[in-house]
mmCIF file of C-alpha atoms and ligand atoms in Angstrom:
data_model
loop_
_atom_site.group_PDB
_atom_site.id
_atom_site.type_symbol
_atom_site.label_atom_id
_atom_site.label_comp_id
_atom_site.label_asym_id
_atom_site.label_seq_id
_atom_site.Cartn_x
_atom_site.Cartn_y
_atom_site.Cartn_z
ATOM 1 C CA UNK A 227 48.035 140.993 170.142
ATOM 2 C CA UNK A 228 51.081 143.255 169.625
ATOM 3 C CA UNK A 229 54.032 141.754 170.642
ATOM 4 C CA UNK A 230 57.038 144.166 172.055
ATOM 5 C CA UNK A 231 59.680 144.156 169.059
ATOM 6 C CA UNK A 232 63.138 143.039 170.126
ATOM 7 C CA UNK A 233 66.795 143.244 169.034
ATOM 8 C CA UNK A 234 69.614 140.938 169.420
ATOM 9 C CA UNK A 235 72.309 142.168 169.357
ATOM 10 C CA UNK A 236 75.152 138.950 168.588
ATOM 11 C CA UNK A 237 74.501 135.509 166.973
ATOM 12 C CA UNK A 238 76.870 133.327 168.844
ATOM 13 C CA UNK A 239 75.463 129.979 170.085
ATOM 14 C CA UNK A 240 73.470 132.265 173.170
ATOM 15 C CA UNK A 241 72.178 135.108 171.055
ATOM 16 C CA UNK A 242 71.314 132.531 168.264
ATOM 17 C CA UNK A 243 68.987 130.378 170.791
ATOM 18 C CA UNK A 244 67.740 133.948 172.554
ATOM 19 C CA UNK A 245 66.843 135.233 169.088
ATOM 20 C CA UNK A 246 65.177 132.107 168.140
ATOM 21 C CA UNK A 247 63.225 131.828 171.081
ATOM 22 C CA UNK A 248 61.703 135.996 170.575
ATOM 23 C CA UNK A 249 60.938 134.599 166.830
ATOM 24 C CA UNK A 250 59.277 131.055 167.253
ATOM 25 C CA UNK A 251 56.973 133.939 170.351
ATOM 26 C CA UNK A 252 55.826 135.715 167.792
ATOM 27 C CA UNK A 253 58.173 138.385 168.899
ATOM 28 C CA UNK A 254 58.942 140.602 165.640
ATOM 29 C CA UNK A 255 62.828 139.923 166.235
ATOM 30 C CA UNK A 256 65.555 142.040 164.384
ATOM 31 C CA UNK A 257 69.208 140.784 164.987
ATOM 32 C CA UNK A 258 72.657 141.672 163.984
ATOM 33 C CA UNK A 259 76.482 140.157 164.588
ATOM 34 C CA UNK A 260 79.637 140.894 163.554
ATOM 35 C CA UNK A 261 80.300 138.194 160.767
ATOM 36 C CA UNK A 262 77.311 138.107 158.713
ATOM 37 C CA UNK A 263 75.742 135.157 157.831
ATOM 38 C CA UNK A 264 74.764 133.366 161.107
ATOM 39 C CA UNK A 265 71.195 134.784 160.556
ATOM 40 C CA UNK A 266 69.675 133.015 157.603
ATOM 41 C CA UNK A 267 67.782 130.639 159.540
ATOM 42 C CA UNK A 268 66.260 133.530 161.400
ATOM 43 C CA UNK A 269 65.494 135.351 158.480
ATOM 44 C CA UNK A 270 63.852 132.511 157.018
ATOM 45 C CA UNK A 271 61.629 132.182 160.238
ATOM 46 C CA UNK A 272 60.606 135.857 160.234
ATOM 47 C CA UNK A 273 63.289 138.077 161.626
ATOM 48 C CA UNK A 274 64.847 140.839 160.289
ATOM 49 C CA UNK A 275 68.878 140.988 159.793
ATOM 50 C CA UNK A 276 70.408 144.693 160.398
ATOM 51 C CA UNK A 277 73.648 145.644 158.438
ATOM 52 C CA UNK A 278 74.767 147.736 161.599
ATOM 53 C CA UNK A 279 74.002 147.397 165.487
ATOM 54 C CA UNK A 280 72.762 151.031 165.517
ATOM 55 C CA UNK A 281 70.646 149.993 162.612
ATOM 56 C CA UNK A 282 69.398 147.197 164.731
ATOM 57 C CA UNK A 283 69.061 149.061 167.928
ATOM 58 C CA UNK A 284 66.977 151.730 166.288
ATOM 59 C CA UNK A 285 64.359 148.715 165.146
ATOM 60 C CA UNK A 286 63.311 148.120 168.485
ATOM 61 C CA UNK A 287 62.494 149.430 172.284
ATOM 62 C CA UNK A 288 64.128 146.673 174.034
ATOM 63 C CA UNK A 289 67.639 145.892 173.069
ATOM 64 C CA UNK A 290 69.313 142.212 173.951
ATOM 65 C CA UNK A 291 73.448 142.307 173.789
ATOM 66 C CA UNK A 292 75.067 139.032 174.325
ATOM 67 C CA UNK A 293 78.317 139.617 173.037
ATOM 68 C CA UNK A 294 81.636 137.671 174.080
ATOM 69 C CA UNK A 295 82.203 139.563 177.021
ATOM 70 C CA UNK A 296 82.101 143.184 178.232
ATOM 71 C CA UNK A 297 84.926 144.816 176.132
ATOM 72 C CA UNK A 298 83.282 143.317 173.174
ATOM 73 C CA UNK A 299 79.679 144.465 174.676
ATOM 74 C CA UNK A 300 81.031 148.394 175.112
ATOM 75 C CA UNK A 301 82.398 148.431 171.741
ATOM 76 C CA UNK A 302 79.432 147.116 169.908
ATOM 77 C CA UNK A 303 77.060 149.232 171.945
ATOM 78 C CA UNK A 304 79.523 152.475 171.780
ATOM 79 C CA UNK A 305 78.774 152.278 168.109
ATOM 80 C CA UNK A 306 75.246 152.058 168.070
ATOM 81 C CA UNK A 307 75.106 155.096 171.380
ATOM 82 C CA UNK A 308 72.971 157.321 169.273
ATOM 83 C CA UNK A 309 70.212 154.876 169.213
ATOM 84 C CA UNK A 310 70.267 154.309 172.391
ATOM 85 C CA UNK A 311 68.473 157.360 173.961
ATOM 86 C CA UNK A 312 64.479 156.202 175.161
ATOM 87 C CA UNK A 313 65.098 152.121 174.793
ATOM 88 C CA UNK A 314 65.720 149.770 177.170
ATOM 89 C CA UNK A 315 69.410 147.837 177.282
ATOM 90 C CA UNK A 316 69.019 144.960 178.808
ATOM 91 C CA UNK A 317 72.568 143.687 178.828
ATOM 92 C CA UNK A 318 73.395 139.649 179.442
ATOM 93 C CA UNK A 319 76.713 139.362 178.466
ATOM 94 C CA UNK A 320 78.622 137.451 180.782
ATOM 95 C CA UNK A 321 80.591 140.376 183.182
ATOM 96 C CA UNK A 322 81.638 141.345 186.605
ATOM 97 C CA UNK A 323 79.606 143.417 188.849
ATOM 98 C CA UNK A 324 82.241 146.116 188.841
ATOM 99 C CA UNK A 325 81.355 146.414 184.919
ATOM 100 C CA UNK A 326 77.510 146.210 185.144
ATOM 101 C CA UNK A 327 77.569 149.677 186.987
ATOM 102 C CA UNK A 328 79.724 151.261 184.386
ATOM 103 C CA UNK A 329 77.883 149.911 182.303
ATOM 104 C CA UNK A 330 74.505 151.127 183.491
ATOM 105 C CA UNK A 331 75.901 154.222 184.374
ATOM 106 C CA UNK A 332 76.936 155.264 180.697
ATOM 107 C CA UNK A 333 73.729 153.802 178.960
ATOM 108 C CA UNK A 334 71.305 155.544 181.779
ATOM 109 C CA UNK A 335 73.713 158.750 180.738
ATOM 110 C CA UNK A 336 73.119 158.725 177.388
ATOM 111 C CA UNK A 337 69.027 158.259 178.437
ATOM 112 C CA UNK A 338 68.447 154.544 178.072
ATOM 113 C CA UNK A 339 67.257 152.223 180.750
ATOM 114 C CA UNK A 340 69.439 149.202 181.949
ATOM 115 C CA UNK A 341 69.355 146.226 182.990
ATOM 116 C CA UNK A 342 71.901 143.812 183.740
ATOM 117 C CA UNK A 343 71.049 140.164 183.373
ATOM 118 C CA UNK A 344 72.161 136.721 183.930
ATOM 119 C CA UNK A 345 71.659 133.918 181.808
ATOM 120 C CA UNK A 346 71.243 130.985 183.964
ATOM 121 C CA UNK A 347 70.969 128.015 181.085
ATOM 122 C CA UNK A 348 72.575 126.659 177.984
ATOM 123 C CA UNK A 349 71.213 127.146 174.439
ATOM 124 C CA UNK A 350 69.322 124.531 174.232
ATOM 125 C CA UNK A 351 67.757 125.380 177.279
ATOM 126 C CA UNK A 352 66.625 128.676 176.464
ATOM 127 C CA UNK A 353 62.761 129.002 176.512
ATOM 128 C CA UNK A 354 62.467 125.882 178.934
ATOM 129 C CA UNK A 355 61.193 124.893 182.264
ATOM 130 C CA UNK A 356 64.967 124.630 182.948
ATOM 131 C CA UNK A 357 65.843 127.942 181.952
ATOM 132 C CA UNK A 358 65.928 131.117 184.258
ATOM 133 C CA UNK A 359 67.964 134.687 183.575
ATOM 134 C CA UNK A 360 68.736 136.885 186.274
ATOM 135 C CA UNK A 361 68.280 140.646 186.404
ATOM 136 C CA UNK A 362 68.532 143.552 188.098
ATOM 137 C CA UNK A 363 68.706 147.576 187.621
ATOM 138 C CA UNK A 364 65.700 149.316 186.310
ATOM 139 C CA UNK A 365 62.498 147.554 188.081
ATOM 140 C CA UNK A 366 60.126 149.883 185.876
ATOM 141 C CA UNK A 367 61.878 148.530 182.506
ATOM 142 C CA UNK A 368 61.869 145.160 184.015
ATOM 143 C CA UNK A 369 58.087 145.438 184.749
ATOM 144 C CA UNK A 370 57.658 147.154 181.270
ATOM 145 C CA UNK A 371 59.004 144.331 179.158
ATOM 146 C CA UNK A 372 58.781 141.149 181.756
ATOM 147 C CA UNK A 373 56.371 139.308 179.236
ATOM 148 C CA UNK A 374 59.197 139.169 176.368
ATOM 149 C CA UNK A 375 62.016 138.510 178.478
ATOM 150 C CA UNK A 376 59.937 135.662 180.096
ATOM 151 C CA UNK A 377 59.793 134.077 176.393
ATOM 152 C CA UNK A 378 63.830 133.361 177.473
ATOM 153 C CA UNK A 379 62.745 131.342 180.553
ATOM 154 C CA UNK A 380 61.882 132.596 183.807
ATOM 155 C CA UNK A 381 63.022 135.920 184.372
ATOM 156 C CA UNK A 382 63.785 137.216 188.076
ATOM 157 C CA UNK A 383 64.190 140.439 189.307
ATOM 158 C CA UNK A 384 66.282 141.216 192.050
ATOM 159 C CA UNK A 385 67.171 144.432 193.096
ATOM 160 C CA UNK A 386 67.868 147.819 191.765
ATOM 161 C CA UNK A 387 71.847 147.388 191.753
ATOM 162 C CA UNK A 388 72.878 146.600 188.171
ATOM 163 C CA UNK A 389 76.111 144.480 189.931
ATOM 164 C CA UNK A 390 73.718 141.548 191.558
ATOM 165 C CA UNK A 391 72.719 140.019 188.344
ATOM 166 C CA UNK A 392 76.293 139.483 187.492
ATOM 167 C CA UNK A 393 76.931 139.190 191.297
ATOM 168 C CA UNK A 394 74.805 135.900 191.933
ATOM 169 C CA UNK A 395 75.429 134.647 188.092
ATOM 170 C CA UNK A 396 79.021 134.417 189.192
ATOM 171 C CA UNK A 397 78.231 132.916 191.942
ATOM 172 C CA UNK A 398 76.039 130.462 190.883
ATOM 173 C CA UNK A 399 78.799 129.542 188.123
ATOM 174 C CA UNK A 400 80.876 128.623 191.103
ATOM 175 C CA UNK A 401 78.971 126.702 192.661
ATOM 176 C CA UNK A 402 78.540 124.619 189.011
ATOM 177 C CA UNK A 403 82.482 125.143 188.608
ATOM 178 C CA UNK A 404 82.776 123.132 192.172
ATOM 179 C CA UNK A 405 80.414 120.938 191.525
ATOM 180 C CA UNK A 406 82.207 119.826 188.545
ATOM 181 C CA UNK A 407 85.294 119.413 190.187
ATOM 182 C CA UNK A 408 83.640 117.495 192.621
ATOM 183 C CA UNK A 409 82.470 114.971 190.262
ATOM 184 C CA UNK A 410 85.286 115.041 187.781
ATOM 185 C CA UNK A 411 87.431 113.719 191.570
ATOM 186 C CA UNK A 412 84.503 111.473 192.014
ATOM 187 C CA UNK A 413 85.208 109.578 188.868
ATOM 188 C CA UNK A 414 88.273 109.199 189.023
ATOM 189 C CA UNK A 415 88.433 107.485 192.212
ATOM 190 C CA UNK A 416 85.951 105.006 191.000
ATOM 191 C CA UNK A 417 87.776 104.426 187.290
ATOM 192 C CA UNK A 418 86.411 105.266 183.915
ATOM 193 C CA UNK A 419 85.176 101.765 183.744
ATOM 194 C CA UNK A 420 82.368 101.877 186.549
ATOM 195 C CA UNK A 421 82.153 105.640 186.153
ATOM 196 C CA UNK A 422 78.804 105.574 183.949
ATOM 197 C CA UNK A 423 77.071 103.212 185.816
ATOM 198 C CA UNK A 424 78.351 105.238 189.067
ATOM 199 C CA UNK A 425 77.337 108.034 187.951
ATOM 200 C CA UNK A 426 73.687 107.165 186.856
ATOM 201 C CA UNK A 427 72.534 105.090 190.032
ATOM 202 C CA UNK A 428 74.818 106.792 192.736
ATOM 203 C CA UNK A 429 76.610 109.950 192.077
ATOM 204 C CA UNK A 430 73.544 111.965 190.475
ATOM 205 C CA UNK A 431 71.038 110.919 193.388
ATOM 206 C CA UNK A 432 73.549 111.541 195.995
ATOM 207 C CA UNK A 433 74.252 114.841 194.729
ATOM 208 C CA UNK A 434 70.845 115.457 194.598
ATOM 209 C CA UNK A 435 69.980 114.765 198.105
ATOM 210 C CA UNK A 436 73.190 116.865 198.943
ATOM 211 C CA UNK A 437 71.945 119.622 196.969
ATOM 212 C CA UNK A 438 68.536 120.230 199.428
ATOM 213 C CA UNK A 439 71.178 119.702 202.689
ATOM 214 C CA UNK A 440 73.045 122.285 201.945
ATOM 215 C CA UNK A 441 70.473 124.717 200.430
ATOM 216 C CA UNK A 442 67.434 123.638 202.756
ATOM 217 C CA UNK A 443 66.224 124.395 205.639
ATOM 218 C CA UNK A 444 68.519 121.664 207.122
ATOM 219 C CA UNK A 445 71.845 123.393 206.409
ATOM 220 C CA UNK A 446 71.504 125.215 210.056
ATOM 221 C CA UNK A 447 71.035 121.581 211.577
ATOM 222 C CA UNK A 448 74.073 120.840 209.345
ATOM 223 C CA UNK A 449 77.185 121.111 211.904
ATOM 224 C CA UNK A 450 75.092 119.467 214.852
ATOM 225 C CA UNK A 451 73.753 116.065 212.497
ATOM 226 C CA UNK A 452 77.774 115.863 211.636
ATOM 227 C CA UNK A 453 80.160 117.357 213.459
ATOM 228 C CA UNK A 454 83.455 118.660 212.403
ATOM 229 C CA UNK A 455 85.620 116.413 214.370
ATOM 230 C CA UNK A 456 84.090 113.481 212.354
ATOM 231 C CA UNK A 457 84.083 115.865 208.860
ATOM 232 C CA UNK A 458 87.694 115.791 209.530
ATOM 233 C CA UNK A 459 87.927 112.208 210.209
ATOM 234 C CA UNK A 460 86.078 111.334 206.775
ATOM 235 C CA UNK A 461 87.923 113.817 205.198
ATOM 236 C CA UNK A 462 91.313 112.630 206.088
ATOM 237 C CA UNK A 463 90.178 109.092 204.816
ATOM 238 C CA UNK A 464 89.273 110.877 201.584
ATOM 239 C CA UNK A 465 92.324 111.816 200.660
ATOM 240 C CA UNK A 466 93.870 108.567 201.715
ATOM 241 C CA UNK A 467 91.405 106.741 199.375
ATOM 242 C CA UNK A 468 92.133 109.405 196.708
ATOM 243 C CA UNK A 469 95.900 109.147 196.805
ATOM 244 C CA UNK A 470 95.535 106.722 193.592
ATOM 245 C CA UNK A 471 97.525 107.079 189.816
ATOM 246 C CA UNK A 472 94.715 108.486 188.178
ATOM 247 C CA UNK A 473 93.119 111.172 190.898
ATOM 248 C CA UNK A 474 94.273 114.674 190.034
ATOM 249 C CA UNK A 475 95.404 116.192 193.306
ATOM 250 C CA UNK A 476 93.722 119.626 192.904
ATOM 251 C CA UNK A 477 90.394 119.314 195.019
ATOM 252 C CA UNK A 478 92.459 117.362 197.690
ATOM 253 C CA UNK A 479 94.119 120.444 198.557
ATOM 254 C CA UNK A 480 91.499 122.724 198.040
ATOM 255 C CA UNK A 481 89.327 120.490 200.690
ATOM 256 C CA UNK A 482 92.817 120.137 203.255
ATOM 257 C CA UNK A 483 92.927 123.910 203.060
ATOM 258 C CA UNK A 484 89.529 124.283 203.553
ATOM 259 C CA UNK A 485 89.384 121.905 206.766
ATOM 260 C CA UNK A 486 92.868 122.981 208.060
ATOM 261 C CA UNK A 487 91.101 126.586 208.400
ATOM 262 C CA UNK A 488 88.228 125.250 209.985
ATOM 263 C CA UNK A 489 90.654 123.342 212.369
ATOM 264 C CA UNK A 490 92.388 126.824 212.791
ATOM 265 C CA UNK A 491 89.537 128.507 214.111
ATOM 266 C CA UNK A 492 89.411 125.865 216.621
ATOM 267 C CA UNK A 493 85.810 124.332 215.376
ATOM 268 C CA UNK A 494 87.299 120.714 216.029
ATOM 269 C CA UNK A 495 90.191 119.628 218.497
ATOM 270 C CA UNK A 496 89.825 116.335 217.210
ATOM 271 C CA UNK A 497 92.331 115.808 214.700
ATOM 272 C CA UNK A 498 92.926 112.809 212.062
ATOM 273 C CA UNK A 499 97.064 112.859 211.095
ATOM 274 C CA UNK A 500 96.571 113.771 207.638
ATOM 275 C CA UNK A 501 94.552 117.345 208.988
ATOM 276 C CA UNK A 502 97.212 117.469 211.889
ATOM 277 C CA UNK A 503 99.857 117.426 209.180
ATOM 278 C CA UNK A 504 98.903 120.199 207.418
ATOM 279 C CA UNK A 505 97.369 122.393 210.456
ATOM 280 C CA UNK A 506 100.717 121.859 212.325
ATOM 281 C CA UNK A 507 99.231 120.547 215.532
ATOM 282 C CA UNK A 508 99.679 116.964 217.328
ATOM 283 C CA UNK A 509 96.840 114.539 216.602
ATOM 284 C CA UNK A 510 94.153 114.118 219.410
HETATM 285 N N1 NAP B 271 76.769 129.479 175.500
HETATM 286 C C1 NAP B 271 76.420 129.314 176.781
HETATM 287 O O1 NAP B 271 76.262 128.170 177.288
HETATM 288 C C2 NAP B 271 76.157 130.524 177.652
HETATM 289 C C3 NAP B 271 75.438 130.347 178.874
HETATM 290 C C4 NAP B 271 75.175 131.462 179.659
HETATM 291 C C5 NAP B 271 75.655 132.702 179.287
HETATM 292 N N2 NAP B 271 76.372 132.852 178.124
HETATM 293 C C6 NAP B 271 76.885 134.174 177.783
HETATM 294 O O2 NAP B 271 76.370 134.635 176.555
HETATM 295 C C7 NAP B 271 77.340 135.499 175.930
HETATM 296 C C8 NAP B 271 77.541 135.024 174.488
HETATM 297 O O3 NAP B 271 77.987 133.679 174.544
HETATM 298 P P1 NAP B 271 77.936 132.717 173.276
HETATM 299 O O4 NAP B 271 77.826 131.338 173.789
HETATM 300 O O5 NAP B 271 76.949 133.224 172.288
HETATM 301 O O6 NAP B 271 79.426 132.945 172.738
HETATM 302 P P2 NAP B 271 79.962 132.765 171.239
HETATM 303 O O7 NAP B 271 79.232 131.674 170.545
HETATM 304 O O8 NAP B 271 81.439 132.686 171.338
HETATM 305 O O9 NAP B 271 79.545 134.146 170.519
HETATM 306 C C9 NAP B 271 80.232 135.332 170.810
HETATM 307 C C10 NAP B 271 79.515 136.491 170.179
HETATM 308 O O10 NAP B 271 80.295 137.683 170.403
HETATM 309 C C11 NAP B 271 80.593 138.253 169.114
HETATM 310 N N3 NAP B 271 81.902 138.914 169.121
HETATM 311 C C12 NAP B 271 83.080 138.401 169.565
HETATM 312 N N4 NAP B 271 84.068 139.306 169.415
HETATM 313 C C13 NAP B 271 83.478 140.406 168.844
HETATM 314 C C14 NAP B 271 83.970 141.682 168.458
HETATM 315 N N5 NAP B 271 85.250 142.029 168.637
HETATM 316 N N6 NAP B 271 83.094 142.558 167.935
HETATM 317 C C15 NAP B 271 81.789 142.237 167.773
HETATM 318 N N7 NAP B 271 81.244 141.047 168.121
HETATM 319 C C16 NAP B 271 82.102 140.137 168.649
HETATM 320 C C17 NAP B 271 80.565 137.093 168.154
HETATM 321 O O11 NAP B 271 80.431 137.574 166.857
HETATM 322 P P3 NAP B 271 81.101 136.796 165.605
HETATM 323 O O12 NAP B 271 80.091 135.755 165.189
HETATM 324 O O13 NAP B 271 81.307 137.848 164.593
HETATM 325 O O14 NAP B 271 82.385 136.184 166.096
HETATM 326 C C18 NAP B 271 79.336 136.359 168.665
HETATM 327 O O15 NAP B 271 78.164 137.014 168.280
HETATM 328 C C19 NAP B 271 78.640 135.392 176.751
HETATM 329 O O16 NAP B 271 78.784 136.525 177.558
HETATM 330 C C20 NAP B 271 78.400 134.130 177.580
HETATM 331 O O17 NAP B 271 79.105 134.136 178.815
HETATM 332 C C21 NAP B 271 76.611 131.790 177.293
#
């Protein structure tokens, strides 16, 4: 069987693992970056090193840029826009929604097809049951090439905007970022003596079992199964519990801000002092 040729365009630790992946497919893979000599490996597996991007977007009908970020993207691909007529872009370097469109706008201008794309995994991920990337923009050049972008990890379409990829990317990358914060609070409440072991049998199932409340069908059930009033009570104790040497002070706020507006909206009229504190009313 033929395999669709693709090009990579940047061999940073991403591009590296995406090109990797196309080759060990069977994919016939040209790549090219900035600083030569990050392809040798590739090379020695079967791909094909360009000596310019519009060199290595000529190679192929679907293009791959994962570049630094979008600046870096526009340049790269501004010097290889005479290639670009007839192929499909299918851009996943990390940007915001605002510069998908433009994006799209000037690549579907010059008469290529785009699509803007997510990667939702680490290198090492890429090609894995854990891996997913997230697109959107052209559904007929997503339908067209789906079986090579698949060789990435799953690959899901959403809509026809070029700004949701990047949209939901971002916001999945928050919800990681506030995870992480989460857990880096956890920690330190515990110690960094007990924090492996509280990690491993607590923290990771717990988070877990979290994960499906929130995102579930549960979540709607959410506010009756525990109310506010008590939210704010546990809350308050939280902080109290938190107000150790070693417990950076950042999430505290961000969750006493967080309640304080609940509070504000007048969701609870039940107040612990540390919430009536901050809110400026008198405690229940
Ligand atoms: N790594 C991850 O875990 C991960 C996960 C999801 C998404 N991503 C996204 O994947 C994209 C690439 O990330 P990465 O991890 O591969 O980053 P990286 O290792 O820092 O690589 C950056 C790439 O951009 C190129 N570059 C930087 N400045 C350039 C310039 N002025 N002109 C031309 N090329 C330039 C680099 O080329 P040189 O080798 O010449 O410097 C290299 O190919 C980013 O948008 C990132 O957000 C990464």
């Amino acid at each position: 069987m033929n395999l669709t040729p693709v090009t990579v365009l940047g061999l940073g630790s991403m591009g590296h693992a995406l090109a990797s992946a196309f080759v060990k497919a069977g994919h016939p893979t040209t790549v090219w970056n900035r600083t030569p000599g990050k392809a040798a490996d590739l090379v020695a597996a079967g791909a094909t090193e360009a000596a310019t991007a519009a060199e290595a977007v000529t190679a192929s009908p679907l293009v791959i840029a994962v570049l630094l970020d979008d600046a870096v993207a526009r340049g790269v691909l501004g010097s290889a826009a005479d290639a670009l007529p007839g192929r499909v872009l299918a851009n996943l370097t990390n940007g915001t929604p605002a510069q998908a469109r433009e994006t799209a706008a000037w690549a579907t201008g010059l008469g290529a097809s785009y699509l803007d794309g997510g990667i939702m995994a680490t290198p090492p991920l890429i090609g894995g049951p854990a891996s997913f990337v997230l697109y959107s923009g052209d559904r007929a050049a997503f339908e067209q090439h789906e079986g090579a972008l698949k060789v990435l990890g799953d690959a899901k379409y959403l809509d026809a905007d070029p700004g949701t990829a990047p949209l939901y990317d971002m916001a999945l990358l928050s919800g990681m970022y506030g995870l992480a914060a989460g857990v880096e609070h956890a920690f330190a409440m515990v110690g960094a003596e007990r924090a492996a072991a509280f990690g491993a049998e607590l923290l990771v199932p717990w988070l877990q079992a979290m994960a499906g409340v929130f995102a579930g069908p549960a979540a709607a059930d959410m506010e009756a199964d525990s109310p506010l009033g008590m939210q704010a009570a546990a809350l308050d104790n939280i902080v109290r519990a938190s107000r150790g040497e070693n417990v950076p002070r950042e999430l505290e706020v961000h969750l006493l801000t967080m309640m304080r507006q609940i509070v504000s909206a007048g969701h609870t009229s039940v107040l612990p002092p540390l919430i009536a504190e901050i809110s400026g009313r008198p405690t229940a």
